[in-house]
Amino acid sequence: MNEANDLYEHKYSADRFRDELAEIHLSLTDEQVKKFMLTYEMLVETNKVMNLTAITDFDDVITKHFIDSLSLVRIKKIRDELVNRKDLKVIDMGTGAGFPGIPLAIVFPNVKFVLVDALMKRVKYLTALIEKINLTNVTVLQKRAEDIGRDPMHREQYDIAVSRAVANLSPLCEYCLPLVKVNGDFIAYKSNKAEEEIATSRRAISTLGGKIAGIETFLMNNPSDNEKIERNLIDIKKVKKIPATYPRKAGTPTKKPL
Ligand code: SAM
């Protein structure tokens, strides 16, 4: 038994995590599993003094934060890029406690991740976390989406943008599509109301140079209840550049959605 198992298998069983990883065809090294266990520990410890998540039960965190974040690999084209491209850049907008960015960065160490959140305390937590688990492929920035989307250092610099539980689809497209290169993808993690959200965001998507490339629907296990939870990954491809007027100033995308 190696060091990772010595330290963690007795404390947290990673068996169910490995089973759920296998369902999405991922297999991790013991070192990677250890990084997830350390992330769990730091999340629940810090959560005692800082509001990071409502989900703290071990099995729930495994499924609803870790596996849900990694469900991005269900989109075959994106999975192929994460696995095969050497210079891939991914941005996670409104990352909060690091979801989906941190799990993806642990699993894909060759991909560069930029994690963005408006709240300094979350950025500080994430900076301490990436140091603790030695993630060298992650940068954490305290920025608002509406500001970073206008910054030439970041505008149209990313192959993939991801975002979970941040805003409705229309403002979310205004946050994320400016950051994506033409021909790149923005993947919105959504619950069961994906079709409704798409219907009310069609104008925003086309104004912002996007086109729906596909929706990946799947059922997530629910450890605290036998009923599974519907999840949707909406893949919006950026097909053309965005007018310089977008994103509008901070607060406008949610107050006056396109
Ligand atoms: N993505 C994480 C997850 O799924 O667990 C966090 C979700 S949390 C409900 C929403 C996060 O988005 C918060 O941390 C908030 O600070 C951030 N956020 C909301 N609007 C933002 C904006 N305009 N720019 C940057 N961050 C934003």
XYZ file of C-alpha atoms and ligand atoms in Angstrom:
285
model
C 0.000 0.000 0.000
C 1.477 3.385 -0.938
C 1.625 6.657 0.986
C -1.643 8.090 -0.333
C -3.518 4.969 0.735
C -1.699 4.820 4.091
C -2.769 8.334 4.891
C -6.269 8.485 3.569
C -7.885 5.119 2.899
C -8.434 4.557 6.622
C -9.969 7.998 7.086
C -12.061 8.411 3.953
C -12.867 5.508 1.691
C -12.244 6.578 -1.885
C -13.955 3.427 -3.231
C -17.245 5.118 -4.081
C -15.341 8.061 -5.632
C -13.371 5.653 -7.822
C -16.615 3.874 -8.829
C -18.226 7.160 -9.842
C -15.074 8.175 -11.711
C -15.219 4.875 -13.601
C -18.794 5.715 -14.685
C -17.370 8.729 -16.546
C -14.348 6.706 -17.706
C -11.776 8.435 -15.524
C -9.123 6.654 -13.515
C -6.871 8.631 -11.166
C -3.525 8.000 -9.545
C -3.358 7.690 -5.751
C -1.663 11.089 -5.678
C -4.609 12.672 -7.502
C -7.102 10.972 -5.160
C -5.115 12.320 -2.220
C -5.443 15.855 -3.638
C -9.232 15.396 -3.709
C -9.287 14.161 -0.093
C -7.167 17.132 1.018
C -9.530 19.429 -0.897
C -12.471 17.879 0.968
C -10.740 18.397 4.307
C -9.838 22.007 3.606
C -13.325 22.770 2.246
C -15.147 21.523 5.367
C -12.600 23.003 7.766
C -12.672 26.455 6.127
C -16.444 26.242 5.788
C -16.671 26.387 9.587
C -15.436 29.986 9.492
C -16.353 31.124 5.968
C -19.454 30.452 3.876
C -18.140 28.284 1.032
C -20.733 25.556 0.507
C -24.007 24.170 1.854
C -22.773 20.654 0.970
C -20.387 19.190 3.549
C -21.238 15.491 3.910
C -18.363 13.447 2.443
C -20.459 11.408 -0.029
C -22.397 14.497 -1.118
C -19.203 16.500 -1.751
C -17.774 13.594 -3.757
C -20.835 13.422 -6.001
C -22.296 16.922 -6.089
C -19.044 18.874 -6.202
C -16.231 16.590 -7.425
C -18.010 14.234 -9.840
C -20.438 16.917 -11.031
C -17.487 19.209 -11.853
C -15.769 16.384 -13.752
C -18.927 15.572 -15.713
C -17.534 17.978 -18.333
C -15.750 14.937 -19.779
C -19.147 13.572 -20.820
C -18.866 15.929 -23.811
C -16.629 13.879 -26.083
C -15.164 16.796 -28.060
C -14.221 18.630 -24.851
C -12.815 15.469 -23.275
C -10.605 14.929 -26.333
C -9.303 18.492 -26.073
C -8.604 18.218 -22.323
C -6.744 14.946 -22.838
C -4.851 15.677 -26.042
C -4.208 19.419 -26.439
C -0.953 20.622 -24.895
C -1.647 24.368 -24.769
C -5.308 24.378 -23.739
C -6.525 27.309 -21.598
C -9.719 27.016 -19.551
C -11.418 29.730 -17.494
C -13.905 29.014 -14.682
C -16.139 32.031 -14.090
C -17.635 32.497 -10.606
C -15.672 29.536 -9.287
C -16.709 30.079 -5.621
C -15.042 27.307 -3.618
C -13.377 26.079 -6.833
C -16.081 24.273 -8.764
C -15.775 23.060 -11.422
C -12.204 24.416 -11.792
C -10.307 22.630 -9.008
C -11.459 19.044 -9.768
C -10.753 19.601 -13.479
C -7.293 21.001 -12.711
C -6.410 17.985 -10.521
C -7.453 15.548 -13.246
C -5.880 17.471 -16.160
C -2.494 18.765 -14.943
C -1.395 19.645 -18.486
C -4.223 22.120 -19.008
C -3.902 25.714 -17.743
C -6.830 26.875 -15.602
C -7.778 30.397 -14.582
C -10.325 30.522 -11.752
C -12.193 33.815 -11.329
C -14.430 35.068 -8.553
C -15.593 38.510 -7.472
C -15.168 37.705 -3.772
C -11.710 38.164 -2.246
C -12.300 35.725 0.638
C -13.004 32.882 -1.821
C -9.937 33.827 -3.846
C -7.825 33.726 -0.676
C -9.215 30.302 0.228
C -8.465 28.992 -3.263
C -4.953 30.437 -3.264
C -4.241 28.591 0.010
C -5.824 25.402 -1.351
C -3.795 25.289 -4.562
C -0.643 25.782 -2.523
C -1.619 23.027 -0.094
C -2.344 20.484 -2.827
C 0.477 21.750 -5.046
C -1.544 22.572 -8.159
C 0.861 24.333 -10.491
C -1.564 24.645 -13.429
C -4.022 27.019 -11.707
C -4.174 30.820 -11.407
C -6.825 32.411 -9.196
C -8.041 35.951 -9.875
C -10.311 38.267 -7.935
C -12.263 39.962 -10.725
C -15.792 40.592 -11.834
C -16.753 38.881 -15.067
C -17.859 42.192 -16.586
C -14.375 43.659 -16.015
C -12.182 40.727 -17.000
C -14.186 40.346 -20.233
C -12.950 43.779 -21.340
C -9.334 43.223 -20.352
C -7.193 42.483 -23.465
C -5.091 40.080 -21.361
C -8.156 37.860 -21.025
C -10.646 38.796 -23.771
C -10.819 36.016 -26.391
C -7.848 34.235 -24.798
C -9.494 30.974 -23.695
C -10.276 27.765 -25.563
C -12.986 26.820 -23.083
C -14.985 28.749 -20.467
C -16.963 26.851 -17.826
C -19.377 28.124 -15.194
C -21.671 26.500 -12.637
C -24.406 28.040 -10.476
C -23.490 31.679 -11.165
C -26.321 33.323 -13.136
C -29.116 32.715 -15.639
C -27.951 31.744 -19.085
C -28.313 35.185 -20.714
C -26.068 37.119 -18.261
C -23.843 34.072 -18.022
C -23.209 34.232 -21.779
C -22.334 37.919 -21.399
C -19.870 36.961 -18.635
C -18.252 34.063 -20.464
C -18.445 34.382 -24.260
C -16.218 37.519 -24.423
C -13.416 35.431 -22.871
C -13.613 32.584 -25.383
C -11.627 32.496 -28.642
C -13.599 32.256 -31.871
C -14.241 28.496 -32.392
C -13.877 27.884 -28.647
C -16.665 26.692 -26.363
C -18.523 27.949 -23.331
C -19.993 25.148 -21.249
C -22.761 26.119 -18.795
C -23.475 23.591 -16.028
C -27.233 23.688 -15.509
C -29.983 21.797 -13.674
C -33.210 20.499 -15.187
C -34.410 23.825 -16.606
C -31.865 23.958 -19.432
C -34.376 24.049 -22.315
C -36.324 26.893 -20.661
C -33.140 28.879 -20.100
C -32.050 28.362 -23.688
C -35.462 29.512 -24.944
C -35.186 32.806 -23.044
C -31.533 33.354 -23.989
C -31.583 32.821 -27.759
C -31.197 36.518 -28.548
C -28.365 36.927 -26.035
C -26.538 33.894 -27.421
C -26.606 35.136 -31.024
C -25.847 38.783 -30.080
C -22.804 37.508 -28.215
C -21.506 35.471 -31.161
C -22.599 32.107 -29.809
C -24.391 29.102 -31.247
C -25.806 26.128 -29.330
C -23.539 23.211 -30.242
C -25.260 20.626 -28.055
C -26.759 19.736 -24.699
C -25.421 16.809 -22.693
C -28.145 15.595 -20.319
C -27.380 13.052 -17.624
C -28.605 11.841 -14.235
C -26.391 12.515 -11.245
C -26.464 10.110 -8.286
C -27.871 11.580 -5.101
C -26.231 9.940 -2.064
C -28.712 11.491 0.401
C -31.769 10.414 -1.604
C -32.321 7.540 -4.061
C -33.837 9.817 -6.681
C -31.274 10.898 -9.258
C -30.813 14.568 -10.191
C -31.044 15.797 -13.791
C -28.031 17.798 -14.934
C -27.349 19.508 -18.245
C -24.166 20.742 -19.826
C -24.998 23.350 -22.447
C -22.259 23.660 -25.047
C -22.272 27.102 -26.696
C -19.746 27.457 -29.476
C -18.361 30.908 -30.183
C -18.794 31.372 -33.909
C -17.900 35.048 -34.290
C -16.311 37.966 -32.480
C -18.377 40.027 -30.048
C -19.075 43.759 -30.411
C -16.798 45.855 -28.144
C -19.874 47.038 -26.213
C -20.047 43.648 -24.421
C -19.815 42.814 -21.621
C -21.710 45.840 -20.339
C -20.768 47.455 -17.036
C -20.886 45.508 -13.756
C -24.424 44.603 -12.754
C -26.082 45.391 -16.106
C -26.056 41.826 -17.544
C -28.228 40.586 -14.654
C -30.368 43.737 -14.298
C -31.064 44.117 -18.012
C -30.495 40.699 -19.587
C -30.131 40.791 -23.373
N -19.235 27.844 -9.267
C -19.285 27.527 -7.847
C -20.081 26.266 -7.606
O -20.736 25.791 -8.514
O -20.043 25.748 -6.473
C -19.801 28.696 -7.036
C -21.236 29.055 -7.203
S -21.710 30.406 -6.178
C -23.412 30.098 -6.010
C -21.616 31.787 -7.314
C -20.260 32.455 -7.346
O -20.214 33.335 -8.457
C -19.968 33.268 -6.104
O -18.739 32.875 -5.536
C -19.930 34.716 -6.620
O -18.989 35.525 -5.933
C -19.546 34.512 -8.087
N -20.035 35.574 -8.986
C -21.316 35.980 -9.159
N -21.379 36.982 -10.071
C -20.098 37.224 -10.469
C -19.506 38.137 -11.392
N -20.247 39.029 -12.058
N -18.175 38.098 -11.563
C -17.397 37.206 -10.875
N -17.902 36.319 -9.975
C -19.229 36.312 -9.783
